[in-house]
Tab-separated table of C-alpha atoms (C1' of nucleotides) in Angstrom:
chain	number	residue	atom	x	y	z
A	1	MET	CA	24.222	-6.732	-9.656
A	2	GLU	CA	26.275	-3.892	-11.123
A	3	TYR	CA	24.380	-1.042	-12.738
A	4	ASN	CA	25.702	1.812	-14.847
A	5	SER	CA	24.566	5.378	-14.218
A	6	LYS	CA	21.811	5.188	-16.842
A	7	GLN	CA	20.402	2.026	-15.264
A	8	ILE	CA	20.482	3.607	-11.809
A	9	GLU	CA	18.628	6.614	-13.192
A	10	ILE	CA	15.943	4.317	-14.603
A	11	LEU	CA	15.681	2.557	-11.236
A	12	ASN	CA	15.294	5.842	-9.366
A	13	ILE	CA	12.834	7.401	-11.788
A	14	SER	CA	10.615	4.320	-11.961
A	15	LEU	CA	10.739	4.039	-8.149
A	16	LYS	CA	9.365	7.551	-7.969
A	17	LEU	CA	6.735	6.981	-10.670
A	18	PHE	CA	5.585	3.628	-9.249
A	19	ALA	CA	5.191	5.261	-5.831
A	20	GLU	CA	3.278	8.184	-7.309
A	21	LYS	CA	1.007	6.487	-9.810
A	22	GLY	CA	1.240	2.816	-8.914
A	23	PHE	CA	2.852	0.004	-10.897
A	24	ASP	CA	-0.186	-0.557	-13.114
A	25	GLY	CA	-0.730	3.178	-13.443
A	26	THR	CA	2.771	3.731	-14.792
A	27	SER	CA	3.558	2.747	-18.357
A	28	ILE	CA	6.909	1.851	-19.835
A	29	ARG	CA	6.504	4.931	-22.006
A	30	ASP	CA	5.978	7.129	-18.922
A	31	ILE	CA	9.265	5.894	-17.518
A	32	ALA	CA	11.077	6.227	-20.839
A	33	LYS	CA	9.899	9.797	-21.253
A	34	ALA	CA	10.821	10.775	-17.667
A	35	ALA	CA	14.248	9.153	-17.972
A	36	ASP	CA	14.706	10.494	-21.504
A	37	ILE	CA	15.449	7.098	-23.017
A	38	ASN	CA	13.908	4.848	-25.652
A	39	VAL	CA	11.138	2.498	-24.513
A	40	ALA	CA	13.122	-0.510	-25.678
A	41	MET	CA	15.926	0.263	-23.246
A	42	ILE	CA	13.896	-0.946	-20.283
A	43	SER	CA	13.424	-4.411	-21.749
A	44	TYR	CA	17.014	-4.284	-22.936
A	45	TYR	CA	18.378	-3.500	-19.486
A	46	PHE	CA	15.949	-5.245	-17.147
A	47	GLY	CA	14.087	-7.808	-19.267
A	48	SER	CA	10.577	-6.668	-18.492
A	49	LYS	CA	8.503	-4.223	-16.489
A	50	GLU	CA	7.999	-6.771	-13.696
A	51	LYS	CA	11.704	-7.531	-13.569
A	52	LEU	CA	12.341	-3.803	-13.293
A	53	LEU	CA	10.173	-3.817	-10.176
A	54	GLU	CA	12.140	-6.765	-8.801
A	55	ALA	CA	15.391	-4.928	-9.541
A	56	ILE	CA	14.090	-1.913	-7.601
A	57	VAL	CA	13.259	-4.100	-4.610
A	58	ILE	CA	16.626	-5.863	-4.566
A	59	ASN	CA	18.473	-2.609	-5.141
A	60	ARG	CA	16.709	-0.866	-2.253
A	61	VAL	CA	16.693	-3.641	0.320
A	62	SER	CA	20.381	-4.359	-0.212
A	63	GLY	CA	21.025	-0.668	0.382
A	64	PHE	CA	19.426	-0.709	3.836
A	65	SER	CA	22.219	0.059	6.227
A	66	MET	CA	23.060	-2.014	9.271
A	67	ILE	CA	22.811	0.951	11.658
A	68	LEU	CA	19.670	-0.413	13.283
A	69	GLU	CA	21.224	-3.824	13.677
A	70	ASN	CA	24.322	-2.411	15.369
A	71	LEU	CA	22.191	-0.768	18.044
A	72	GLN	CA	22.213	-3.958	20.101
A	73	THR	CA	25.868	-3.772	21.008
A	74	GLU	CA	25.883	-0.105	22.009
A	75	GLU	CA	26.430	0.508	25.692
A	76	ILE	CA	23.516	2.774	26.478
A	77	SER	CA	20.436	2.348	28.688
A	78	PRO	CA	17.348	0.502	27.384
A	79	VAL	CA	15.408	3.784	27.340
A	80	GLU	CA	18.099	5.401	25.231
A	81	LYS	CA	18.100	2.366	22.958
A	82	ILE	CA	14.358	2.667	22.401
A	83	LYS	CA	14.751	6.356	21.651
A	84	LYS	CA	17.446	5.578	19.112
A	85	PHE	CA	15.450	2.670	17.692
A	86	VAL	CA	12.434	4.883	17.000
A	87	ALA	CA	14.584	7.703	15.646
A	88	LEU	CA	16.490	5.428	13.268
A	89	TYR	CA	13.280	3.732	12.185
A	90	ILE	CA	11.598	7.031	11.311
A	91	THR	CA	14.676	8.298	9.506
A	92	ARG	CA	14.754	5.157	7.403
A	93	LEU	CA	11.026	5.466	6.705
A	94	PHE	CA	11.408	9.051	5.557
A	95	GLN	CA	14.416	8.350	3.396
A	96	ASN	CA	12.709	5.407	1.704
A	97	LYS	CA	9.105	6.602	1.712
A	98	ASP	CA	8.638	6.008	-2.016
A	99	PHE	CA	9.940	2.497	-1.655
A	100	TYR	CA	7.714	1.731	1.348
A	101	GLN	CA	4.792	3.066	-0.659
A	102	ILE	CA	5.429	0.534	-3.428
A	103	VAL	CA	6.109	-2.361	-1.072
A	104	HIS	CA	2.938	-1.590	0.859
A	105	PHE	CA	0.877	-1.731	-2.310
A	106	GLU	CA	2.540	-4.830	-3.676
A	107	ILE	CA	2.183	-6.770	-0.426
A	108	VAL	CA	-1.532	-5.999	-0.309
A	109	ASN	CA	-1.883	-6.571	-3.997
A	110	GLN	CA	-0.439	-10.044	-4.479
A	111	LYS	CA	-0.871	-9.530	-8.225
A	112	ARG	CA	2.784	-9.610	-9.079
A	113	ALA	CA	4.973	-12.540	-8.105
A	114	CYS	CA	7.367	-10.178	-6.367
A	115	ASP	CA	9.781	-11.587	-3.814
A	116	PHE	CA	9.759	-9.593	-0.583
A	117	SER	CA	11.450	-12.228	1.563
A	118	ALA	CA	14.581	-10.095	1.997
A	119	PHE	CA	12.351	-7.261	3.142
A	120	SER	CA	10.473	-9.551	5.549
A	121	GLU	CA	13.767	-10.799	6.946
A	122	ILE	CA	14.800	-7.260	7.830
A	123	LYS	CA	11.445	-6.681	9.510
A	124	LYS	CA	11.841	-9.862	11.551
A	125	LYS	CA	15.356	-8.861	12.567
A	126	ASN	CA	14.100	-5.461	13.668
A	127	LEU	CA	11.370	-7.041	15.737
A	128	LEU	CA	13.858	-9.401	17.379
A	129	LEU	CA	16.155	-6.494	18.169
A	130	LEU	CA	13.245	-4.600	19.707
A	131	GLU	CA	12.276	-7.613	21.822
A	132	ASN	CA	15.824	-7.852	23.096
A	133	ILE	CA	15.870	-4.206	24.101
A	134	ILE	CA	12.549	-4.655	25.893
A	135	ALA	CA	13.818	-7.757	27.714
A	136	GLU	CA	16.885	-5.800	28.748
A	137	GLY	CA	14.693	-3.020	30.107
A	138	GLN	CA	12.582	-5.514	32.023
A	139	LYS	CA	15.681	-7.013	33.604
A	140	ALA	CA	16.718	-3.513	34.687
A	141	ASN	CA	13.211	-3.100	36.136
A	142	VAL	CA	12.416	0.009	34.082
A	143	PHE	CA	10.078	-1.611	31.538
A	144	LYS	CA	6.880	-3.435	32.317
A	145	SER	CA	6.007	-6.753	30.702
A	146	ILE	CA	4.021	-6.197	27.522
A	147	SER	CA	2.283	-8.736	25.354
A	148	ASN	CA	2.526	-6.852	22.104
A	149	PRO	CA	6.030	-5.796	21.045
A	150	HIS	CA	5.022	-6.446	17.439
A	151	LEU	CA	2.571	-3.555	17.641
A	152	ILE	CA	5.398	-1.075	18.094
A	153	PRO	CA	6.807	-1.287	14.559
A	154	ALA	CA	3.207	-1.292	13.297
A	155	ILE	CA	2.544	1.941	15.186
A	156	ILE	CA	5.709	3.600	13.904
A	157	ILE	CA	5.291	2.580	10.258
A	158	GLY	CA	1.508	2.944	10.249
A	159	THR	CA	1.388	6.360	11.853
A	160	PHE	CA	4.176	7.638	9.653
A	161	SER	CA	2.504	6.520	6.419
A	162	GLN	CA	-0.828	7.840	7.638
A	163	VAL	CA	0.687	11.266	8.253
A	164	TYR	CA	2.779	11.240	5.086
A	165	ASN	CA	-0.068	10.130	2.861
A	166	ASN	CA	-2.281	12.882	4.189
A	167	LYS	CA	0.401	15.485	3.744
A	168	LYS	CA	-2.063	18.077	2.449
A	169	PHE	CA	-4.235	17.679	5.529
A	170	TYR	CA	-1.211	18.082	7.821
A	171	TYR	CA	0.227	20.988	5.849
A	172	GLU	CA	-2.971	22.868	6.667
A	173	LEU	CA	-3.179	21.622	10.228
A	174	LEU	CA	0.418	22.341	11.167
A	175	ASN	CA	0.929	25.443	9.026
A	176	LEU	CA	3.691	23.861	7.002
A	177	LYS	CA	4.764	25.725	3.893
A	178	ASN	CA	6.984	23.320	2.000
A	179	GLU	CA	8.596	19.871	1.906
A	180	LYS	CA	11.513	21.117	3.977
A	181	GLU	CA	9.250	22.221	6.819
A	182	PHE	CA	7.418	18.913	6.626
A	183	GLU	CA	10.715	17.079	6.900
A	184	ASN	CA	11.554	19.181	9.935
A	185	TYR	CA	8.228	18.312	11.528
A	186	ILE	CA	8.887	14.597	10.989
A	187	ALA	CA	12.477	14.796	12.228
A	188	ASN	CA	11.557	16.754	15.365
A	189	ASP	CA	7.987	16.942	16.727
A	190	PHE	CA	6.710	13.767	15.093
A	191	LYS	CA	9.760	11.749	16.098
A	192	GLU	CA	9.482	12.988	19.677
A	193	GLU	CA	5.777	12.284	19.933
A	194	ILE	CA	6.041	8.763	18.585
A	195	THR	CA	8.985	8.111	20.909
A	196	ASN	CA	6.832	9.192	23.841
A	197	VAL	CA	3.997	6.918	22.721
A	198	VAL	CA	6.345	3.948	22.530
A	199	LEU	CA	8.044	4.733	25.827
A	200	GLY	CA	4.604	5.203	27.368
A	201	MET	CA	3.802	1.633	26.381
A	202	LEU	CA	6.988	0.347	27.993
A	203	ILE	CA	8.021	2.368	31.032
A	204	LYS	CA	6.693	1.293	34.408
B	1	MET	CA	-28.815	8.109	-6.049
B	2	GLU	CA	-31.062	5.056	-6.160
B	3	TYR	CA	-29.460	1.806	-7.252
B	4	ASN	CA	-31.111	-1.493	-8.161
B	5	SER	CA	-29.761	-4.776	-6.813
B	6	LYS	CA	-27.627	-5.418	-9.917
B	7	GLN	CA	-26.028	-1.996	-9.620
B	8	ILE	CA	-25.325	-2.520	-5.938
B	9	GLU	CA	-23.705	-5.851	-6.759
B	10	ILE	CA	-21.456	-4.131	-9.305
B	11	LEU	CA	-20.554	-1.500	-6.707
B	12	ASN	CA	-19.665	-4.139	-4.128
B	13	ILE	CA	-17.732	-6.390	-6.469
B	14	SER	CA	-15.700	-3.549	-7.963
B	15	LEU	CA	-15.032	-2.213	-4.451
B	16	LYS	CA	-13.526	-5.578	-3.591
B	17	LEU	CA	-11.552	-5.859	-6.830
B	18	PHE	CA	-10.240	-2.282	-6.692
B	19	ALA	CA	-9.073	-2.910	-3.110
B	20	GLU	CA	-7.423	-6.193	-4.079
B	21	LYS	CA	-5.798	-5.310	-7.371
B	22	GLY	CA	-5.966	-1.535	-7.499
B	23	PHE	CA	-8.026	0.653	-9.815
B	24	ASP	CA	-5.540	0.469	-12.681
B	25	GLY	CA	-4.974	-3.228	-12.063
B	26	THR	CA	-8.656	-4.042	-12.446
B	27	SER	CA	-10.215	-4.064	-15.903
B	28	ILE	CA	-13.837	-3.507	-16.812
B	29	ARG	CA	-13.810	-7.105	-18.047
B	30	ASP	CA	-12.553	-8.354	-14.656
B	31	ILE	CA	-15.506	-6.664	-12.998
B	32	ALA	CA	-17.976	-7.864	-15.632
B	33	LYS	CA	-16.788	-11.447	-15.253
B	34	ALA	CA	-16.903	-11.344	-11.446
B	35	ALA	CA	-20.359	-9.768	-11.440
B	36	ASP	CA	-21.518	-12.020	-14.282
B	37	ILE	CA	-22.673	-9.195	-16.498
B	38	ASN	CA	-21.783	-7.829	-19.915
B	39	VAL	CA	-18.923	-5.320	-20.122
B	40	ALA	CA	-21.203	-2.714	-21.637
B	41	MET	CA	-23.399	-2.686	-18.528
B	42	ILE	CA	-20.834	-0.732	-16.526
B	43	SER	CA	-20.799	2.157	-18.991
B	44	TYR	CA	-24.557	1.816	-19.310
B	45	TYR	CA	-25.125	2.075	-15.574
B	46	PHE	CA	-22.313	4.331	-14.374
B	47	GLY	CA	-21.042	6.118	-17.482
B	48	SER	CA	-17.396	5.150	-17.175
B	49	LYS	CA	-14.868	3.312	-15.049
B	50	GLU	CA	-13.846	6.505	-13.261
B	51	LYS	CA	-17.452	7.401	-12.576
B	52	LEU	CA	-17.916	3.927	-11.135
B	53	LEU	CA	-15.134	4.737	-8.674
B	54	GLU	CA	-16.855	7.995	-7.802
B	55	ALA	CA	-20.125	6.140	-7.292
B	56	ILE	CA	-18.353	3.761	-4.894
B	57	VAL	CA	-16.967	6.667	-2.885
B	58	ILE	CA	-20.301	8.490	-2.632
B	59	ASN	CA	-22.131	5.261	-1.868
B	60	ARG	CA	-19.747	4.344	0.962
B	61	VAL	CA	-19.264	7.719	2.582
B	62	SER	CA	-22.999	8.393	2.650
B	63	GLY	CA	-23.401	5.026	4.370
B	64	PHE	CA	-21.111	5.987	7.253
B	65	SER	CA	-23.347	6.034	10.271
B	66	MET	CA	-23.597	8.893	12.716
B	67	ILE	CA	-22.744	6.722	15.727
B	68	LEU	CA	-19.363	8.375	16.200
B	69	GLU	CA	-20.895	11.827	15.933
B	70	ASN	CA	-23.541	11.018	18.548
B	71	LEU	CA	-20.845	10.134	21.073
B	72	GLN	CA	-20.517	13.759	22.117
B	73	THR	CA	-23.904	13.966	23.786
B	74	GLU	CA	-23.619	10.713	25.755
B	75	GLU	CA	-23.379	11.175	29.502
B	76	ILE	CA	-20.281	9.139	30.271
B	77	SER	CA	-16.845	10.075	31.570
B	78	PRO	CA	-14.141	11.364	29.177
B	79	VAL	CA	-12.154	8.156	29.687
B	80	GLU	CA	-15.184	6.099	28.689
B	81	LYS	CA	-15.744	8.364	25.701
B	82	ILE	CA	-12.193	7.810	24.503
B	83	LYS	CA	-12.626	4.063	24.909
B	84	LYS	CA	-15.821	4.185	22.876
B	85	PHE	CA	-14.245	6.500	20.309
B	86	VAL	CA	-11.380	4.104	19.673
B	87	ALA	CA	-13.676	1.080	19.637
B	88	LEU	CA	-16.093	2.634	17.153
B	89	TYR	CA	-13.244	3.860	15.009
B	90	ILE	CA	-11.686	0.407	14.778
B	91	THR	CA	-15.034	-1.226	14.080
B	92	ARG	CA	-15.644	1.197	11.239
B	93	LEU	CA	-12.137	0.593	9.909
B	94	PHE	CA	-12.642	-3.152	9.930
B	95	GLN	CA	-16.055	-2.992	8.331
B	96	ASN	CA	-14.832	-0.705	5.559
B	97	LYS	CA	-11.282	-1.956	5.161
B	98	ASP	CA	-11.611	-2.447	1.383
B	99	PHE	CA	-12.912	1.063	1.020
B	100	TYR	CA	-10.145	2.566	3.155
B	101	GLN	CA	-7.663	0.630	1.035
B	102	ILE	CA	-8.949	2.291	-2.128
B	103	VAL	CA	-9.212	5.759	-0.593
B	104	HIS	CA	-5.685	5.470	0.760
B	105	PHE	CA	-4.329	4.631	-2.676
B	106	GLU	CA	-6.335	7.283	-4.485
B	107	ILE	CA	-5.366	10.044	-2.061
B	108	VAL	CA	-1.691	9.224	-2.492
B	109	ASN	CA	-2.131	8.726	-6.196
B	110	GLN	CA	-3.749	11.981	-7.324
B	111	LYS	CA	-4.083	10.426	-10.788
B	112	ARG	CA	-7.837	10.360	-10.842
B	113	ALA	CA	-9.841	13.509	-10.283
B	114	CYS	CA	-11.766	11.811	-7.505
B	115	ASP	CA	-13.620	13.954	-5.013
B	116	PHE	CA	-12.867	12.941	-1.424
B	117	SER	CA	-14.127	16.135	0.172
B	118	ALA	CA	-17.053	14.319	1.849
B	119	PHE	CA	-14.543	11.851	3.262
B	120	SER	CA	-12.275	14.650	4.472
B	121	GLU	CA	-15.236	16.355	6.116
B	122	ILE	CA	-15.960	13.241	8.165
B	123	LYS	CA	-12.321	13.061	9.195
B	124	LYS	CA	-12.367	16.685	10.288
B	125	LYS	CA	-15.554	16.133	12.244
B	126	ASN	CA	-14.009	13.121	13.971
B	127	LEU	CA	-10.945	15.127	14.906
B	128	LEU	CA	-13.114	17.921	16.288
B	129	LEU	CA	-15.107	15.437	18.337
B	130	LEU	CA	-11.890	13.982	19.701
B	131	GLU	CA	-10.577	17.414	20.621
B	132	ASN	CA	-13.802	18.135	22.492
B	133	ILE	CA	-13.529	14.917	24.485
B	134	ILE	CA	-9.914	15.741	25.330
B	135	ALA	CA	-10.868	19.270	26.429
B	136	GLU	CA	-13.599	17.780	28.587
B	137	GLY	CA	-11.078	15.439	30.196
B	138	GLN	CA	-8.677	18.299	30.830
B	139	LYS	CA	-11.433	20.290	32.539
B	140	ALA	CA	-12.125	17.263	34.740
B	141	ASN	CA	-8.386	17.177	35.483
B	142	VAL	CA	-7.938	13.568	34.297
B	143	PHE	CA	-6.230	14.347	30.968
B	144	LYS	CA	-3.000	16.233	30.503
B	145	SER	CA	-2.579	18.929	27.883
B	146	ILE	CA	-1.287	17.448	24.656
B	147	SER	CA	-0.126	19.206	21.520
B	148	ASN	CA	-0.967	16.475	19.081
B	149	PRO	CA	-4.587	15.275	19.131
B	150	HIS	CA	-4.378	14.832	15.345
B	151	LEU	CA	-1.847	12.067	15.846
B	152	ILE	CA	-4.460	9.886	17.560
B	153	PRO	CA	-6.567	9.140	14.474
B	154	ALA	CA	-3.320	8.675	12.545
B	155	ILE	CA	-2.171	6.097	15.092
B	156	ILE	CA	-5.483	4.239	15.013
B	157	ILE	CA	-5.875	4.167	11.224
B	158	GLY	CA	-2.174	3.708	10.534
B	159	THR	CA	-1.606	0.878	12.973
B	160	PHE	CA	-4.759	-0.884	11.860
B	161	SER	CA	-3.821	-0.775	8.161
B	162	GLN	CA	-0.283	-1.793	8.985
B	163	VAL	CA	-1.533	-4.858	10.844
B	164	TYR	CA	-4.232	-5.658	8.316
B	165	ASN	CA	-1.951	-5.317	5.309
B	166	ASN	CA	0.574	-7.644	6.878
B	167	LYS	CA	-2.063	-10.180	7.745
B	168	LYS	CA	0.155	-13.101	6.764
B	169	PHE	CA	2.905	-11.932	9.086
B	170	TYR	CA	0.439	-11.573	11.970
B	171	TYR	CA	-1.291	-14.879	11.252
B	172	GLU	CA	2.071	-16.542	11.871
B	173	LEU	CA	2.980	-14.337	14.819
B	174	LEU	CA	-0.325	-14.663	16.658
B	175	ASN	CA	-1.169	-18.221	15.648
B	176	LEU	CA	-4.338	-17.181	13.863
B	177	LYS	CA	-5.968	-19.811	11.709
B	178	ASN	CA	-8.619	-17.979	9.705
B	179	GLU	CA	-10.299	-14.657	8.983
B	180	LYS	CA	-12.694	-15.190	11.874
B	181	GLU	CA	-9.849	-15.528	14.384
B	182	PHE	CA	-8.206	-12.463	12.888
B	183	GLU	CA	-11.431	-10.508	13.306
B	184	ASN	CA	-11.553	-11.651	16.917
B	185	TYR	CA	-7.999	-10.469	17.472
B	186	ILE	CA	-8.865	-7.034	16.050
B	187	ALA	CA	-12.108	-6.764	18.022
B	188	ASN	CA	-10.488	-7.779	21.317
B	189	ASP	CA	-6.719	-7.681	21.896
B	190	PHE	CA	-5.912	-5.146	19.204
B	191	LYS	CA	-8.741	-2.840	20.206
B	192	GLU	CA	-7.688	-3.003	23.856
B	193	GLU	CA	-4.034	-2.379	23.131
B	194	ILE	CA	-4.684	0.626	20.922
B	195	THR	CA	-7.097	1.991	23.526
B	196	ASN	CA	-4.343	1.719	26.128
B	197	VAL	CA	-1.877	3.481	23.859
B	198	VAL	CA	-4.304	6.346	23.320
B	199	LEU	CA	-5.239	6.595	26.990
B	200	GLY	CA	-1.544	6.456	27.847
B	201	MET	CA	-1.076	9.572	25.743
B	202	LEU	CA	-3.896	11.367	27.557
B	203	ILE	CA	-4.213	10.319	31.184
B	204	LYS	CA	-2.257	12.263	33.782
C	1	DG	C1'	-51.200	-9.388	-27.729
C	2	DA	C1'	-49.319	-4.913	-29.400
C	3	DC	C1'	-46.487	-1.316	-28.179
C	4	DA	C1'	-42.685	1.454	-25.952
C	5	DA	C1'	-39.064	1.659	-22.853
C	6	DA	C1'	-35.453	-0.508	-20.529
C	7	DA	C1'	-32.076	-4.077	-20.139
C	8	DT	C1'	-28.766	-6.949	-22.199
C	9	DT	C1'	-25.929	-8.697	-25.725
C	10	DA	C1'	-21.975	-9.568	-29.133
C	11	DA	C1'	-19.192	-7.115	-31.925
C	12	DA	C1'	-16.404	-3.477	-33.179
C	13	DC	C1'	-13.732	0.726	-32.115
C	14	DA	C1'	-9.526	3.390	-31.486
C	15	DA	C1'	-6.062	3.996	-28.178
C	16	DA	C1'	-2.609	2.354	-25.109
C	17	DC	C1'	-0.192	-1.365	-23.387
C	18	DG	C1'	4.428	-4.340	-22.859
C	19	DT	C1'	7.529	-6.360	-25.815
C	20	DT	C1'	10.292	-7.549	-29.945
C	21	DT	C1'	12.445	-6.683	-34.231
C	22	DA	C1'	15.784	-5.177	-37.278
C	23	DA	C1'	18.426	-1.292	-38.538
C	24	DT	C1'	21.538	2.246	-37.075
C	25	DT	C1'	24.790	4.662	-34.163
C	26	DT	C1'	28.330	4.684	-30.713
C	27	DA	C1'	32.257	2.850	-28.286
C	28	DA	C1'	36.148	-0.050	-27.530
C	29	DA	C1'	40.009	-2.954	-29.070
C	30	DC	C1'	43.471	-4.031	-32.053
D	1	DG	C1'	41.221	2.675	-40.002
D	2	DT	C1'	38.992	-1.594	-39.615
D	3	DT	C1'	36.496	-4.822	-36.873
D	4	DT	C1'	33.410	-6.291	-33.232
D	5	DA	C1'	30.413	-5.719	-29.636
D	6	DA	C1'	27.344	-2.766	-27.135
D	7	DA	C1'	24.026	0.881	-27.031
D	8	DT	C1'	20.246	3.145	-29.054
D	9	DT	C1'	16.645	3.919	-32.217
D	10	DA	C1'	12.023	3.876	-34.787
D	11	DA	C1'	8.757	0.883	-36.116
D	12	DA	C1'	5.917	-2.873	-35.735
D	13	DC	C1'	3.934	-6.735	-33.063
D	14	DG	C1'	-0.075	-8.861	-30.880
D	15	DT	C1'	-2.892	-7.934	-26.638
D	16	DT	C1'	-5.576	-5.624	-23.740
D	17	DT	C1'	-7.668	-1.520	-22.516
D	18	DG	C1'	-12.227	1.515	-21.895
D	19	DT	C1'	-15.973	2.709	-24.578
D	20	DT	C1'	-19.566	2.707	-28.185
D	21	DT	C1'	-22.531	0.749	-31.536
D	22	DA	C1'	-26.419	-1.475	-33.223
D	23	DA	C1'	-29.120	-5.443	-32.737
D	24	DT	C1'	-31.737	-8.299	-29.675
D	25	DT	C1'	-34.220	-9.655	-25.592
D	26	DT	C1'	-36.837	-8.591	-21.588
D	27	DT	C1'	-40.092	-5.968	-19.077
D	28	DG	C1'	-43.988	-3.204	-18.050
D	29	DT	C1'	-48.399	-0.771	-19.756
D	30	DC	C1'	-52.536	-0.295	-22.011
DNA sequence: GACAAAATTAAACAAACGTTTAATTTAAAC
DNA sequence: GTTTAAATTAAACGTTTGTTTAATTTTGTC
């Protein structure tokens, strides 16, 4: 699908509003006002409010880069691969936090007939990639055999959202002053700590 | 606040519906139909839809038992305390999953002027308790010094919600057939694995 | 059984919702 | 400059929303 700049602006603004106030909590008029367009333009461009949500999903998922997927072929040690896996995962989470927020709600919700199969496919691919890295590490005798590789993405995503959604609490706790400092915390300390947790689960 | 059985039923049914479909996605008429009462009864009993949400929050938080808090005084080793801490935490999460779902959304949302201070207080108390157990373990020379005790509740809550909200995915992955089997997985394997992750972060 | 208070009802309320209409403006093509 | 299609608008559409009203039924008390 090809979108003009106005359509892309609508997509981005409604992504932000849906993440902030929820799909049901955001009205067409909210979006129109924020995007400085007429309410009719949303139906005109996307058909309906639900189809706008679908457009957001397709638009975002198709934009997910293949960086993670290319990790497999890199010639680095399994430990380094895990480190990179976690780092890339967290970066992607941070960059798409609004989108993950919406997806999270919609998957729980089941109210809308929204198709997340493309999203699920990516998750399955990521899990497969992770399992391969772990198998590689076991062959090299540096990783132990674990029964729960699927818990690793759950820990990364879950802990990240938990921290992000309680931003206020962590601002106080970690003496963070603004969004930039929070981003730094995620990109440095948080990333390192989660990496250690994951490696702790794997290394012999 | 004293509630009669009809009021408690409304509280429970709207808790379930708000968790399933969101606050904005649930209408007064949805609740009235599910609880088999007239729409006017909700305003009559609780004042408004928002005040109903507040009543749910107060009702639930006040019901949180003191079991976790009493852990401090038990005469068991720090390692055993951590095991019990994680186990109790996960049990509480599972028993109140609908409530956590709502709180999670409302905290992110900021749309409603809902008071979660009592909830935050409990979280702070839990974190303090955890820090005390860790300090105890460090004194006994079994725990290392860690900079991030706050990440432990985030890991427990985050991973749990991540797994619970992707139930379908995990049903397939773990060959679970029904809610009962899922509950068993949480109460056994999941609990054990998360305990190991947490202990892995702490033990020397 | 008469009375007062509480519970419950159907109906109505105004406001907000997503969507559609029909008219107007803008842009592009010749 | 005229023509044609696309973009944009204000207004209206029928529903649904949360809430209130006023009437009715139920309940408890003497």
